[in-house]
Amino acid sequence: MKYLECAPCGQRAAWITFWVNVGGAIVKGTVGYFGNSKALVADAFHSSADAMVGLVTVISLKISGEGANKRYPYGHGKVEYIGAAGVTVALLAAVVFLVREAIYALHHGSTVTPHFATLLTVLIAIASSEMLFRLNLCTGKQLGSPVLIANAWHNRYDVYTSVVVLLGIIGAMLGFRNLDPLAAIGVGVVIIKVSYEILSEAWEGLMDKALPEEDREEIVEVVLRACAKAEIAHLRTRRVGQKNWIDLGIRLDPKTSVAQAYAARETIRNLVFLRVENVAEVQVEVFA
Ligand SMILES: [Zn+2]
């Protein structure tokens, strides 16, 4: 971190992004609706999706950070996925409705011309997304936060989406009226694709997906390094929210003393904690 003021800036960046998206959704939605631009309305849905996802992230990080308690011994990690899935399903319903309207407009030939205000709005939207990109990338790099850096690239993506809207509006104003609903469909497809990614990640998180192959290989390597004669009886891994839970069974030489077995078990446990990221707990069972 180069500058002291980066830390508070990082905390603010998530909220600034959230409020810019809320403002964007309201302004784009209103201007798009009254100014006859379906593409701008689609972009408004996109902004509200971004705002909701941002809010869910902030809230769920807070809740999942609460950790385990007596009632929820595995922590609150899954709440993120439940939140994200709920928001995404609601958004998808709205987008499908909008795309259907745009297809209807295309089919019957769009008869409306977007108002000049829609052009101004989308230009401001492009500028603010670009500013968010720079803000999140700068703070993300200074703080080494992958979440902020991912946010930044999302903002860049938003710039491209709004440029498509801009082209649709300019085209429609020049007399190619079908370009506006066409741009709306384009934005709708982007939202559907992003929703699919959010939903499949939520599904994997809720279904206790195993850790990636590299992590499992790493664990096997750790076991063999700790005691070369050990045999893996079972290895079950799962991701709960951002945390990884590992359940490992090893078979040792029957002549191993209890003290040696205990020492091997502790070494393996500590090494796994060191070598695999975000581990919540490692259960090691020893068999003879
Ligand atoms: Zn977006």
Short mmCIF file of C-alpha atoms and ligand atoms in Angstrom, two decimals:
data_model
loop_
_atom_site.label_atom_id
_atom_site.label_comp_id
_atom_site.label_asym_id
_atom_site.label_seq_id
_atom_site.Cartn_x
_atom_site.Cartn_y
_atom_site.Cartn_z
CA MET A 1 0.00 0.00 0.00
CA LYS A 2 1.55 3.26 -1.16
CA TYR A 3 -0.71 5.82 0.51
CA LEU A 4 -2.25 5.88 3.98
CA GLU A 5 -5.56 7.16 2.64
CA CYS A 6 -6.05 3.97 0.58
CA ALA A 7 -7.54 1.92 3.43
CA PRO A 8 -10.60 4.13 4.10
CA CYS A 9 -10.91 4.65 0.34
CA GLY A 10 -11.21 0.87 -0.11
CA GLN A 11 -14.09 0.68 2.34
CA ARG A 12 -15.78 3.59 0.63
CA ALA A 13 -15.30 2.21 -2.90
CA ALA A 14 -17.90 -0.55 -2.43
CA TRP A 15 -20.46 1.93 -1.18
CA ILE A 16 -19.71 4.53 -3.86
CA THR A 17 -20.17 1.80 -6.48
CA PHE A 18 -23.46 0.80 -4.85
CA TRP A 19 -24.89 4.33 -4.80
CA VAL A 20 -23.76 5.14 -8.35
CA ASN A 21 -25.57 1.97 -9.49
CA VAL A 22 -28.72 2.90 -7.54
CA GLY A 23 -28.69 6.40 -9.05
CA GLY A 24 -27.96 4.96 -12.49
CA ALA A 25 -30.86 2.51 -12.26
CA ILE A 26 -33.34 5.24 -11.29
CA VAL A 27 -32.20 7.82 -13.85
CA LYS A 28 -31.77 5.35 -16.74
CA GLY A 29 -35.11 3.69 -15.96
CA THR A 30 -37.04 6.97 -15.80
CA VAL A 31 -35.39 8.64 -18.80
CA GLY A 32 -35.50 5.41 -20.81
CA TYR A 33 -39.19 4.82 -20.11
CA PHE A 34 -40.37 8.37 -20.83
CA GLY A 35 -37.77 8.96 -23.54
CA ASN A 36 -38.77 5.85 -25.56
CA SER A 37 -35.57 3.85 -25.29
CA LYS A 38 -35.94 0.16 -24.47
CA ALA A 39 -32.16 -0.21 -24.55
CA LEU A 40 -31.78 2.37 -21.78
CA VAL A 41 -34.46 0.62 -19.71
CA ALA A 42 -32.52 -2.63 -20.15
CA ASP A 43 -29.39 -0.84 -18.96
CA ALA A 44 -31.37 0.37 -15.93
CA PHE A 45 -32.16 -3.26 -15.06
CA HIS A 46 -28.48 -4.00 -15.43
CA SER A 47 -27.59 -1.21 -12.98
CA SER A 48 -30.20 -2.34 -10.46
CA ALA A 49 -28.81 -5.87 -10.72
CA ASP A 50 -25.33 -4.54 -10.06
CA ALA A 51 -26.61 -2.52 -7.09
CA MET A 52 -28.40 -5.55 -5.62
CA VAL A 53 -25.43 -7.84 -6.11
CA GLY A 54 -23.21 -5.21 -4.46
CA LEU A 55 -25.57 -4.90 -1.51
CA VAL A 56 -25.89 -8.67 -1.11
CA THR A 57 -22.10 -8.94 -1.16
CA VAL A 58 -21.64 -6.30 1.55
CA ILE A 59 -24.39 -7.74 3.77
CA SER A 60 -23.50 -11.38 3.26
CA LEU A 61 -19.79 -10.75 3.85
CA LYS A 62 -20.84 -9.24 7.16
CA ILE A 63 -23.11 -12.18 8.06
CA SER A 64 -20.75 -14.89 6.81
CA GLY A 65 -17.96 -13.15 8.73
CA GLU A 66 -19.87 -13.91 11.93
CA GLY A 67 -18.43 -17.41 11.86
CA ALA A 68 -19.70 -20.53 13.55
CA ASN A 69 -21.90 -20.76 16.62
CA LYS A 70 -23.77 -23.49 18.49
CA ARG A 71 -26.78 -23.31 16.19
CA TYR A 72 -24.74 -23.10 12.94
CA PRO A 73 -21.55 -25.04 13.69
CA TYR A 74 -20.36 -24.78 10.05
CA GLY A 75 -20.68 -20.98 10.02
CA HIS A 76 -22.83 -18.74 7.85
CA GLY A 77 -20.89 -19.07 4.57
CA LYS A 78 -23.84 -20.21 2.47
CA VAL A 79 -25.91 -17.11 3.14
CA GLU A 80 -23.99 -15.37 0.34
CA TYR A 81 -25.19 -17.90 -2.20
CA ILE A 82 -28.77 -17.87 -0.99
CA GLY A 83 -28.81 -14.07 -1.23
CA ALA A 84 -27.20 -13.98 -4.66
CA ALA A 85 -29.52 -16.68 -6.02
CA GLY A 86 -32.64 -14.88 -4.76
CA VAL A 87 -31.63 -11.55 -6.28
CA THR A 88 -30.67 -13.14 -9.58
CA VAL A 89 -33.93 -15.03 -10.03
CA ALA A 90 -35.91 -11.81 -9.46
CA LEU A 91 -33.74 -9.99 -11.97
CA LEU A 92 -34.04 -12.73 -14.58
CA ALA A 93 -37.83 -12.52 -14.47
CA ALA A 94 -37.67 -8.77 -15.20
CA VAL A 95 -35.16 -9.21 -18.02
CA VAL A 96 -37.12 -11.97 -19.73
CA PHE A 97 -40.16 -9.67 -19.70
CA LEU A 98 -38.13 -6.81 -21.20
CA VAL A 99 -36.54 -8.96 -23.93
CA ARG A 100 -40.00 -10.23 -24.85
CA GLU A 101 -41.18 -6.62 -25.25
CA ALA A 102 -38.15 -5.75 -27.37
CA ILE A 103 -38.75 -8.77 -29.62
CA TYR A 104 -42.37 -7.68 -29.99
CA ALA A 105 -41.21 -4.16 -30.96
CA LEU A 106 -38.77 -5.59 -33.53
CA HIS A 107 -41.41 -7.89 -34.97
CA HIS A 108 -43.91 -5.08 -35.47
CA GLY A 109 -41.26 -2.50 -36.37
CA SER A 110 -40.33 0.07 -33.75
CA THR A 111 -42.25 3.30 -34.35
CA VAL A 112 -40.76 5.52 -31.66
CA THR A 113 -37.62 7.65 -31.69
CA PRO A 114 -35.63 8.00 -28.45
CA HIS A 115 -35.57 11.46 -26.91
CA PHE A 116 -32.33 13.45 -26.85
CA ALA A 117 -32.24 13.07 -23.03
CA THR A 118 -31.64 9.32 -23.42
CA LEU A 119 -28.45 10.07 -25.35
CA LEU A 120 -27.21 12.42 -22.62
CA THR A 121 -28.07 9.90 -19.89
CA VAL A 122 -26.17 7.07 -21.51
CA LEU A 123 -23.13 9.31 -22.05
CA ILE A 124 -23.12 10.20 -18.33
CA ALA A 125 -23.54 6.49 -17.52
CA ILE A 126 -20.50 5.58 -19.61
CA ALA A 127 -18.41 8.27 -17.91
CA SER A 128 -19.46 7.20 -14.40
CA SER A 129 -18.82 3.49 -15.07
CA GLU A 130 -15.35 4.38 -16.33
CA MET A 131 -14.72 6.43 -13.17
CA LEU A 132 -15.86 3.51 -10.99
CA PHE A 133 -13.51 1.25 -12.94
CA ARG A 134 -10.56 3.50 -12.14
CA LEU A 135 -11.56 3.94 -8.49
CA ASN A 136 -12.01 0.21 -7.85
CA LEU A 137 -8.89 -0.80 -9.77
CA CYS A 138 -6.73 1.75 -7.94
CA THR A 139 -7.96 0.88 -4.44
CA GLY A 140 -8.12 -2.83 -5.28
CA LYS A 141 -4.47 -2.86 -6.33
CA GLN A 142 -3.33 -0.76 -3.37
CA LEU A 143 -5.15 -2.98 -0.87
CA GLY A 144 -4.55 -6.25 -2.72
CA SER A 145 -8.28 -6.98 -2.68
CA PRO A 146 -9.46 -9.45 -5.35
CA VAL A 147 -13.09 -8.47 -4.71
CA LEU A 148 -12.41 -4.81 -5.52
CA ILE A 149 -10.36 -5.72 -8.61
CA ALA A 150 -13.16 -8.01 -9.82
CA ASN A 151 -15.59 -5.14 -9.22
CA ALA A 152 -13.38 -2.87 -11.30
CA TRP A 153 -13.44 -5.20 -14.31
CA HIS A 154 -17.18 -5.51 -13.94
CA ASN A 155 -17.37 -1.69 -14.21
CA ARG A 156 -15.33 -1.88 -17.42
CA TYR A 157 -17.83 -4.42 -18.71
CA ASP A 158 -20.61 -1.95 -17.82
CA VAL A 159 -18.89 0.66 -19.99
CA TYR A 160 -19.05 -1.70 -22.99
CA THR A 161 -22.71 -2.53 -22.32
CA SER A 162 -23.60 1.16 -22.17
CA VAL A 163 -21.70 1.77 -25.43
CA VAL A 164 -23.99 -0.81 -27.09
CA VAL A 165 -26.96 1.15 -25.70
CA LEU A 166 -25.42 4.38 -27.02
CA LEU A 167 -25.09 2.90 -30.52
CA GLY A 168 -28.70 1.69 -30.38
CA ILE A 169 -29.97 5.12 -29.38
CA ILE A 170 -27.89 7.01 -31.97
CA GLY A 171 -29.01 4.55 -34.64
CA ALA A 172 -32.66 4.95 -33.68
CA MET A 173 -32.33 8.76 -33.68
CA LEU A 174 -30.85 8.59 -37.19
CA GLY A 175 -33.93 6.71 -38.35
CA PHE A 176 -32.87 3.08 -37.84
CA ARG A 177 -35.49 2.69 -35.12
CA ASN A 178 -35.09 -1.07 -34.73
CA LEU A 179 -31.55 -0.59 -33.46
CA ASP A 180 -32.82 0.50 -30.04
CA PRO A 181 -34.85 -2.66 -29.25
CA LEU A 182 -32.00 -4.66 -30.80
CA ALA A 183 -29.55 -3.09 -28.33
CA ALA A 184 -32.05 -3.85 -25.53
CA ILE A 185 -31.99 -7.53 -26.52
CA GLY A 186 -28.18 -7.43 -26.58
CA VAL A 187 -28.05 -6.02 -23.04
CA GLY A 188 -30.68 -8.57 -21.97
CA VAL A 189 -28.50 -11.42 -23.27
CA VAL A 190 -25.52 -10.07 -21.31
CA ILE A 191 -27.61 -9.94 -18.11
CA ILE A 192 -28.87 -13.49 -18.69
CA LYS A 193 -25.28 -14.71 -19.15
CA VAL A 194 -24.09 -12.97 -15.96
CA SER A 195 -27.12 -14.36 -14.07
CA TYR A 196 -26.28 -17.86 -15.24
CA GLU A 197 -22.75 -17.49 -13.87
CA ILE A 198 -24.01 -16.18 -10.51
CA LEU A 199 -26.57 -19.00 -10.25
CA SER A 200 -24.13 -21.77 -11.13
CA GLU A 201 -21.63 -20.48 -8.58
CA ALA A 202 -24.41 -20.31 -5.97
CA TRP A 203 -25.42 -23.86 -6.85
CA GLU A 204 -21.87 -25.15 -6.39
CA GLY A 205 -21.55 -23.31 -3.08
CA LEU A 206 -24.83 -24.68 -1.77
CA MET A 207 -24.14 -28.23 -2.94
CA ASP A 208 -20.80 -28.55 -1.08
CA LYS A 209 -18.71 -28.79 -4.23
CA ALA A 210 -15.29 -30.42 -3.76
CA LEU A 211 -12.15 -28.28 -3.83
CA PRO A 212 -10.31 -27.99 -7.15
CA GLU A 213 -8.10 -30.90 -8.24
CA GLU A 214 -4.87 -28.91 -7.52
CA ASP A 215 -5.88 -28.45 -3.88
CA ARG A 216 -6.65 -32.13 -3.47
CA GLU A 217 -3.31 -33.08 -5.04
CA GLU A 218 -1.63 -30.62 -2.67
CA ILE A 219 -3.24 -32.37 0.33
CA VAL A 220 -2.10 -35.80 -0.88
CA GLU A 221 1.43 -34.41 -1.30
CA VAL A 222 1.36 -32.98 2.24
CA VAL A 223 0.34 -36.36 3.67
CA LEU A 224 3.10 -38.20 1.82
CA ARG A 225 5.66 -35.64 2.88
CA ALA A 226 4.63 -35.92 6.54
CA CYS A 227 4.86 -39.71 6.48
CA ALA A 228 5.97 -41.45 3.35
CA LYS A 229 4.38 -44.79 4.29
CA ALA A 230 0.92 -43.35 4.89
CA GLU A 231 -1.95 -44.39 2.67
CA ILE A 232 -4.95 -42.20 2.03
CA ALA A 233 -8.12 -43.96 3.19
CA HIS A 234 -10.43 -41.14 2.20
CA LEU A 235 -10.31 -37.49 1.22
CA ARG A 236 -13.51 -35.48 1.22
CA THR A 237 -13.39 -31.74 0.67
CA ARG A 238 -16.12 -29.17 0.45
CA ARG A 239 -16.53 -25.45 0.14
CA VAL A 240 -19.00 -23.77 2.48
CA GLY A 241 -19.24 -20.14 1.43
CA GLN A 242 -15.70 -18.78 1.20
CA LYS A 243 -14.33 -21.43 3.57
CA ASN A 244 -12.99 -24.91 2.85
CA TRP A 245 -13.63 -27.95 5.04
CA ILE A 246 -11.40 -30.99 4.71
CA ASP A 247 -12.08 -34.50 5.94
CA LEU A 248 -9.08 -36.79 5.63
CA GLY A 249 -8.52 -40.43 6.60
CA ILE A 250 -5.00 -41.90 6.61
CA ARG A 251 -3.85 -45.46 7.10
CA LEU A 252 -0.54 -45.87 8.95
CA ASP A 253 1.71 -48.86 9.52
CA PRO A 254 0.00 -50.99 12.25
CA LYS A 255 3.25 -50.93 14.24
CA THR A 256 3.14 -47.14 14.57
CA SER A 257 2.88 -46.06 18.20
CA VAL A 258 0.00 -43.91 19.37
CA ALA A 259 2.40 -41.02 20.04
CA GLN A 260 3.85 -41.25 16.50
CA ALA A 261 0.39 -41.44 14.96
CA TYR A 262 -0.68 -38.41 16.92
CA ALA A 263 2.42 -36.47 15.83
CA ALA A 264 1.85 -37.39 12.17
CA ARG A 265 -1.76 -36.29 12.43
CA GLU A 266 -0.78 -32.89 13.88
CA THR A 267 1.93 -32.32 11.24
CA ILE A 268 -0.49 -33.10 8.43
CA ARG A 269 -3.14 -30.85 9.90
CA ASN A 270 -0.79 -27.90 10.27
CA LEU A 271 0.69 -28.36 6.79
CA VAL A 272 -2.74 -28.47 5.17
CA PHE A 273 -3.68 -25.23 6.93
CA LEU A 274 -0.48 -23.67 5.58
CA ARG A 275 -0.68 -24.92 2.01
CA VAL A 276 -4.38 -24.72 1.16
CA GLU A 277 -6.15 -21.36 1.17
CA ASN A 278 -9.15 -20.42 3.35
CA VAL A 279 -9.31 -23.64 5.33
CA ALA A 280 -11.86 -23.58 8.15
CA GLU A 281 -11.13 -27.04 9.58
CA VAL A 282 -9.15 -30.18 8.80
CA GLN A 283 -10.39 -33.43 10.31
CA VAL A 284 -7.74 -36.15 10.23
CA GLU A 285 -8.74 -39.68 11.14
CA VAL A 286 -5.96 -42.24 11.58
CA PHE A 287 -6.42 -45.95 10.82
CA ALA A 288 -3.99 -48.78 11.38
ZN ZN B 1 -22.85 -4.58 -14.56
#
